[in-house]
């Protein structure tokens, strides 16, 4: 697994907390992922050009790099979504795109997309601008910051829009949701 973490505008400790909260349990059951954390600054979270340039400084080229999974938060969703689309059009593999609280950001592409939201309203209103088939919203609602800083402690509902009306959503943590959608061996929730 090759993860590109795209933070927004916030204290860098939030991203450190996210990575620890996500990766500590992950490495107990999965091989350790290769991780690239985009530095903000100098990269601008809303700029796909900055993100693509930074990936190239890390030795990654679309046609030779392994497939990447993008995990983006807040303003980082803006630049990461456009960068993932460009990367994909240039022949790069995009295993998945996970948008955490990318409210107001249109999403779409020829790769799996998943939205994670800190409450139901954000989940519902973000879906108007595009969504993946598997998505997550926190219940009870949490703060915008908590979704990023503590994915292992945020409970909520995984929603599969491909399911029949009689199917039940699954309750799990945001981190567990990310494990499931990023695991190449798990096809559905």
PDB file of C-alpha atoms in Angstrom:
ATOM      1  CA  UNK A   1       0.000   0.000   0.000  1.00  0.00           C
ATOM      2  CA  UNK A   2       1.297   3.417  -0.989  1.00  0.00           C
ATOM      3  CA  UNK A   3      -0.450   6.287   0.826  1.00  0.00           C
ATOM      4  CA  UNK A   4      -0.198   9.986  -0.006  1.00  0.00           C
ATOM      5  CA  UNK A   5      -1.454  12.044   2.941  1.00  0.00           C
ATOM      6  CA  UNK A   6      -2.657  15.520   1.916  1.00  0.00           C
ATOM      7  CA  UNK A   7      -3.384  17.745   4.926  1.00  0.00           C
ATOM      8  CA  UNK A   8      -5.245  21.033   4.961  1.00  0.00           C
ATOM      9  CA  UNK A   9      -4.347  24.283   6.723  1.00  0.00           C
ATOM     10  CA  UNK A  10      -3.871  23.329  10.353  1.00  0.00           C
ATOM     11  CA  UNK A  11      -1.205  22.564  12.929  1.00  0.00           C
ATOM     12  CA  UNK A  12       1.120  19.827  11.652  1.00  0.00           C
ATOM     13  CA  UNK A  13       0.523  17.913  14.901  1.00  0.00           C
ATOM     14  CA  UNK A  14      -2.989  17.126  13.648  1.00  0.00           C
ATOM     15  CA  UNK A  15      -1.499  15.204  10.730  1.00  0.00           C
ATOM     16  CA  UNK A  16       0.983  13.430  12.985  1.00  0.00           C
ATOM     17  CA  UNK A  17      -1.963  12.393  15.177  1.00  0.00           C
ATOM     18  CA  UNK A  18      -3.894  11.177  12.127  1.00  0.00           C
ATOM     19  CA  UNK A  19      -1.000   9.053  10.895  1.00  0.00           C
ATOM     20  CA  UNK A  20      -0.430   7.526  14.340  1.00  0.00           C
ATOM     21  CA  UNK A  21      -4.158   6.886  14.846  1.00  0.00           C
ATOM     22  CA  UNK A  22      -4.482   5.241  11.469  1.00  0.00           C
ATOM     23  CA  UNK A  23      -1.205   3.393  11.153  1.00  0.00           C
ATOM     24  CA  UNK A  24      -0.604   2.014  14.650  1.00  0.00           C
ATOM     25  CA  UNK A  25      -3.459  -0.536  14.488  1.00  0.00           C
ATOM     26  CA  UNK A  26      -3.010  -0.955  10.708  1.00  0.00           C
ATOM     27  CA  UNK A  27       0.510  -2.327  11.040  1.00  0.00           C
ATOM     28  CA  UNK A  28      -0.701  -4.994  13.461  1.00  0.00           C
ATOM     29  CA  UNK A  29      -2.790  -6.643  10.730  1.00  0.00           C
ATOM     30  CA  UNK A  30      -1.345  -5.338   7.430  1.00  0.00           C
ATOM     31  CA  UNK A  31       2.110  -4.866   5.994  1.00  0.00           C
ATOM     32  CA  UNK A  32       3.410  -1.387   6.775  1.00  0.00           C
ATOM     33  CA  UNK A  33       2.318   1.004   4.040  1.00  0.00           C
ATOM     34  CA  UNK A  34       4.714   3.279   2.233  1.00  0.00           C
ATOM     35  CA  UNK A  35       3.750   6.769   3.329  1.00  0.00           C
ATOM     36  CA  UNK A  36       4.275  10.203   1.810  1.00  0.00           C
ATOM     37  CA  UNK A  37       3.012  13.156   3.874  1.00  0.00           C
ATOM     38  CA  UNK A  38       2.771  16.343   1.844  1.00  0.00           C
ATOM     39  CA  UNK A  39       4.366  19.208   3.811  1.00  0.00           C
ATOM     40  CA  UNK A  40       2.191  22.299   4.312  1.00  0.00           C
ATOM     41  CA  UNK A  41       3.867  24.724   3.739  1.00  0.00           C
ATOM     42  CA  UNK A  42       5.709  24.883   1.339  1.00  0.00           C
ATOM     43  CA  UNK A  43       3.084  22.957  -0.656  1.00  0.00           C
ATOM     44  CA  UNK A  44      -0.290  24.670  -0.844  1.00  0.00           C
ATOM     45  CA  UNK A  45      -3.129  22.253   0.000  1.00  0.00           C
ATOM     46  CA  UNK A  46      -5.446  23.616  -2.691  1.00  0.00           C
ATOM     47  CA  UNK A  47      -2.811  23.478  -5.455  1.00  0.00           C
ATOM     48  CA  UNK A  48      -2.573  20.331  -7.588  1.00  0.00           C
ATOM     49  CA  UNK A  49       0.574  21.756  -9.205  1.00  0.00           C
ATOM     50  CA  UNK A  50       2.327  21.951  -5.824  1.00  0.00           C
ATOM     51  CA  UNK A  51       1.284  18.399  -4.951  1.00  0.00           C
ATOM     52  CA  UNK A  52       2.368  16.918  -8.295  1.00  0.00           C
ATOM     53  CA  UNK A  53       5.676  18.786  -8.165  1.00  0.00           C
ATOM     54  CA  UNK A  54       6.272  17.530  -4.614  1.00  0.00           C
ATOM     55  CA  UNK A  55       5.529  13.927  -5.652  1.00  0.00           C
ATOM     56  CA  UNK A  56       8.118  14.270  -8.429  1.00  0.00           C
ATOM     57  CA  UNK A  57      10.694  15.553  -5.911  1.00  0.00           C
ATOM     58  CA  UNK A  58      10.055  12.297  -4.031  1.00  0.00           C
ATOM     59  CA  UNK A  59      11.028  10.318  -7.119  1.00  0.00           C
ATOM     60  CA  UNK A  60       7.478   9.441  -8.150  1.00  0.00           C
ATOM     61  CA  UNK A  61       6.433   9.606 -11.796  1.00  0.00           C
ATOM     62  CA  UNK A  62       2.930   8.605 -12.953  1.00  0.00           C
ATOM     63  CA  UNK A  63       4.089   5.962 -15.424  1.00  0.00           C
ATOM     64  CA  UNK A  64       6.634   4.264 -13.152  1.00  0.00           C
ATOM     65  CA  UNK A  65       5.320   4.695  -9.604  1.00  0.00           C
ATOM     66  CA  UNK A  66       3.180   2.068  -7.901  1.00  0.00           C
ATOM     67  CA  UNK A  67      -0.539   2.801  -7.599  1.00  0.00           C
ATOM     68  CA  UNK A  68      -1.166   5.483  -4.972  1.00  0.00           C
ATOM     69  CA  UNK A  69      -4.013   5.922  -2.517  1.00  0.00           C
ATOM     70  CA  UNK A  70      -4.695   9.570  -1.666  1.00  0.00           C
ATOM     71  CA  UNK A  71      -6.067  10.510   1.753  1.00  0.00           C
ATOM     72  CA  UNK A  72      -6.915  14.208   1.918  1.00  0.00           C
ATOM     73  CA  UNK A  73      -8.413  16.462   4.569  1.00  0.00           C
ATOM     74  CA  UNK A  74     -10.278  19.757   4.355  1.00  0.00           C
ATOM     75  CA  UNK A  75      -8.477  22.207   2.009  1.00  0.00           C
ATOM     76  CA  UNK A  76      -6.155  19.341   1.061  1.00  0.00           C
ATOM     77  CA  UNK A  77      -9.064  17.677  -0.743  1.00  0.00           C
ATOM     78  CA  UNK A  78      -9.096  20.519  -3.289  1.00  0.00           C
ATOM     79  CA  UNK A  79      -5.521  20.054  -4.500  1.00  0.00           C
ATOM     80  CA  UNK A  80      -5.424  16.297  -3.993  1.00  0.00           C
ATOM     81  CA  UNK A  81      -8.581  15.633  -6.041  1.00  0.00           C
ATOM     82  CA  UNK A  82      -7.264  17.575  -9.037  1.00  0.00           C
ATOM     83  CA  UNK A  83      -3.778  16.057  -8.623  1.00  0.00           C
ATOM     84  CA  UNK A  84      -5.219  12.512  -8.494  1.00  0.00           C
ATOM     85  CA  UNK A  85      -7.215  13.177 -11.673  1.00  0.00           C
ATOM     86  CA  UNK A  86      -4.128  14.539 -13.472  1.00  0.00           C
ATOM     87  CA  UNK A  87      -1.967  11.663 -12.154  1.00  0.00           C
ATOM     88  CA  UNK A  88      -4.543   9.188 -13.465  1.00  0.00           C
ATOM     89  CA  UNK A  89      -4.787  10.883 -16.901  1.00  0.00           C
ATOM     90  CA  UNK A  90      -0.976  10.795 -17.168  1.00  0.00           C
ATOM     91  CA  UNK A  91      -1.030   7.026 -16.768  1.00  0.00           C
ATOM     92  CA  UNK A  92      -0.525   6.800 -13.003  1.00  0.00           C
ATOM     93  CA  UNK A  93      -2.411   4.327 -10.874  1.00  0.00           C
ATOM     94  CA  UNK A  94      -4.836   5.650  -8.273  1.00  0.00           C
ATOM     95  CA  UNK A  95      -5.922   2.838  -5.994  1.00  0.00           C
ATOM     96  CA  UNK A  96      -8.376   5.046  -4.079  1.00  0.00           C
ATOM     97  CA  UNK A  97      -9.171   8.613  -3.110  1.00  0.00           C
ATOM     98  CA  UNK A  98     -10.440   9.299   0.413  1.00  0.00           C
ATOM     99  CA  UNK A  99     -11.814  12.793   1.055  1.00  0.00           C
ATOM    100  CA  UNK A 100     -12.136  13.615   4.757  1.00  0.00           C
ATOM    101  CA  UNK A 101     -14.429  16.616   5.217  1.00  0.00           C
ATOM    102  CA  UNK A 102     -13.953  17.856   1.671  1.00  0.00           C
ATOM    103  CA  UNK A 103     -17.171  19.837   1.960  1.00  0.00           C
ATOM    104  CA  UNK A 104     -17.932  21.862  -1.155  1.00  0.00           C
ATOM    105  CA  UNK A 105     -15.318  20.038  -3.251  1.00  0.00           C
ATOM    106  CA  UNK A 106     -16.565  18.239  -6.365  1.00  0.00           C
ATOM    107  CA  UNK A 107     -15.096  14.746  -6.672  1.00  0.00           C
ATOM    108  CA  UNK A 108     -14.947  12.359  -9.582  1.00  0.00           C
ATOM    109  CA  UNK A 109     -12.514  10.244 -11.515  1.00  0.00           C
ATOM    110  CA  UNK A 110     -11.876   6.852 -13.008  1.00  0.00           C
ATOM    111  CA  UNK A 111     -10.868   5.417  -9.621  1.00  0.00           C
ATOM    112  CA  UNK A 112     -12.591   4.532  -6.322  1.00  0.00           C
ATOM    113  CA  UNK A 113     -13.645   7.582  -4.302  1.00  0.00           C
ATOM    114  CA  UNK A 114     -14.776   7.612  -0.674  1.00  0.00           C
ATOM    115  CA  UNK A 115     -16.042  10.555   1.373  1.00  0.00           C
ATOM    116  CA  UNK A 116     -15.720  10.652   5.147  1.00  0.00           C
ATOM    117  CA  UNK A 117     -17.671  13.367   6.979  1.00  0.00           C
ATOM    118  CA  UNK A 118     -17.739  14.612  10.545  1.00  0.00           C
ATOM    119  CA  UNK A 119     -21.573  14.676  10.605  1.00  0.00           C
ATOM    120  CA  UNK A 120     -24.611  13.646   8.597  1.00  0.00           C
ATOM    121  CA  UNK A 121     -25.287  17.122   7.152  1.00  0.00           C
ATOM    122  CA  UNK A 122     -21.766  17.322   5.698  1.00  0.00           C
ATOM    123  CA  UNK A 123     -22.175  13.772   4.350  1.00  0.00           C
ATOM    124  CA  UNK A 124     -25.505  14.566   2.700  1.00  0.00           C
ATOM    125  CA  UNK A 125     -24.599  17.991   1.304  1.00  0.00           C
ATOM    126  CA  UNK A 126     -21.176  16.869   0.030  1.00  0.00           C
ATOM    127  CA  UNK A 127     -22.795  14.020  -1.884  1.00  0.00           C
ATOM    128  CA  UNK A 128     -24.485  16.626  -4.083  1.00  0.00           C
ATOM    129  CA  UNK A 129     -21.029  17.316  -5.601  1.00  0.00           C
ATOM    130  CA  UNK A 130     -20.107  13.701  -6.191  1.00  0.00           C
ATOM    131  CA  UNK A 131     -19.465  10.736  -4.027  1.00  0.00           C
ATOM    132  CA  UNK A 132     -18.138   7.240  -4.157  1.00  0.00           C
ATOM    133  CA  UNK A 133     -20.141   4.099  -3.662  1.00  0.00           C
ATOM    134  CA  UNK A 134     -18.743   3.580  -0.137  1.00  0.00           C
ATOM    135  CA  UNK A 135     -18.813   6.545   2.240  1.00  0.00           C
ATOM    136  CA  UNK A 136     -18.746   7.282   5.967  1.00  0.00           C
ATOM    137  CA  UNK A 137     -20.253   9.824   8.354  1.00  0.00           C
ATOM    138  CA  UNK A 138     -19.645  10.254  12.071  1.00  0.00           C
ATOM    139  CA  UNK A 139     -22.518   9.497  14.448  1.00  0.00           C
ATOM    140  CA  UNK A 140     -22.624  11.051  16.934  1.00  0.00           C
ATOM    141  CA  UNK A 141     -21.226  14.102  15.132  1.00  0.00           C
ATOM    142  CA  UNK A 142     -17.678  15.147  15.973  1.00  0.00           C
ATOM    143  CA  UNK A 143     -15.689  18.274  15.252  1.00  0.00           C
ATOM    144  CA  UNK A 144     -13.953  18.773  11.939  1.00  0.00           C
ATOM    145  CA  UNK A 145     -10.600  18.493  13.759  1.00  0.00           C
ATOM    146  CA  UNK A 146     -11.499  15.256  15.571  1.00  0.00           C
ATOM    147  CA  UNK A 147     -12.216  13.419  12.314  1.00  0.00           C
ATOM    148  CA  UNK A 148      -8.617  14.081  11.226  1.00  0.00           C
ATOM    149  CA  UNK A 149      -6.843  13.853  14.574  1.00  0.00           C
ATOM    150  CA  UNK A 150      -8.577  10.763  15.951  1.00  0.00           C
ATOM    151  CA  UNK A 151      -9.878   8.497  13.155  1.00  0.00           C
ATOM    152  CA  UNK A 152      -9.604   5.499  15.464  1.00  0.00           C
ATOM    153  CA  UNK A 153     -11.930   7.165  18.013  1.00  0.00           C
ATOM    154  CA  UNK A 154     -14.642   8.479  15.676  1.00  0.00           C
ATOM    155  CA  UNK A 155     -17.571   6.115  15.280  1.00  0.00           C
ATOM    156  CA  UNK A 156     -20.077   6.302  12.482  1.00  0.00           C
ATOM    157  CA  UNK A 157     -21.871   4.687   9.607  1.00  0.00           C
ATOM    158  CA  UNK A 158     -20.450   3.190   6.453  1.00  0.00           C
ATOM    159  CA  UNK A 159     -22.935   3.764   3.656  1.00  0.00           C
ATOM    160  CA  UNK A 160     -22.906   1.694   0.510  1.00  0.00           C
ATOM    161  CA  UNK A 161     -25.071   3.389  -2.106  1.00  0.00           C
ATOM    162  CA  UNK A 162     -24.966   0.196  -4.202  1.00  0.00           C
ATOM    163  CA  UNK A 163     -26.864  -1.688  -1.487  1.00  0.00           C
ATOM    164  CA  UNK A 164     -30.497  -2.571  -1.675  1.00  0.00           C
ATOM    165  CA  UNK A 165     -32.904  -0.403   0.348  1.00  0.00           C
ATOM    166  CA  UNK A 166     -33.318  -3.229   2.869  1.00  0.00           C
ATOM    167  CA  UNK A 167     -29.596  -3.603   3.645  1.00  0.00           C
ATOM    168  CA  UNK A 168     -28.243  -2.279   6.923  1.00  0.00           C
ATOM    169  CA  UNK A 169     -25.417   0.227   7.148  1.00  0.00           C
ATOM    170  CA  UNK A 170     -22.363  -0.836   9.142  1.00  0.00           C
ATOM    171  CA  UNK A 171     -21.247   0.982  12.326  1.00  0.00           C
ATOM    172  CA  UNK A 172     -17.456   1.244  12.703  1.00  0.00           C
ATOM    173  CA  UNK A 173     -14.670   3.750  13.345  1.00  0.00           C
ATOM    174  CA  UNK A 174     -13.359   6.094  10.654  1.00  0.00           C
ATOM    175  CA  UNK A 175     -10.018   4.257  10.844  1.00  0.00           C
ATOM    176  CA  UNK A 176     -11.726   0.881  10.354  1.00  0.00           C
ATOM    177  CA  UNK A 177     -13.586   2.308   7.361  1.00  0.00           C
ATOM    178  CA  UNK A 178     -10.291   3.474   5.854  1.00  0.00           C
ATOM    179  CA  UNK A 179      -8.739   0.015   6.454  1.00  0.00           C
ATOM    180  CA  UNK A 180     -11.617  -1.595   4.598  1.00  0.00           C
ATOM    181  CA  UNK A 181     -11.670   0.688   1.565  1.00  0.00           C
ATOM    182  CA  UNK A 182      -7.884   0.738   1.248  1.00  0.00           C
ATOM    183  CA  UNK A 183      -7.350  -2.986   1.678  1.00  0.00           C
ATOM    184  CA  UNK A 184      -6.889  -4.609  -1.731  1.00  0.00           C
ATOM    185  CA  UNK A 185      -8.400  -7.825  -0.418  1.00  0.00           C
ATOM    186  CA  UNK A 186     -11.697  -6.276   0.695  1.00  0.00           C
ATOM    187  CA  UNK A 187     -14.125  -5.673  -2.174  1.00  0.00           C
ATOM    188  CA  UNK A 188     -17.131  -4.440  -0.168  1.00  0.00           C
ATOM    189  CA  UNK A 189     -18.030  -3.612   3.419  1.00  0.00           C
TER     190      UNK A 189
END
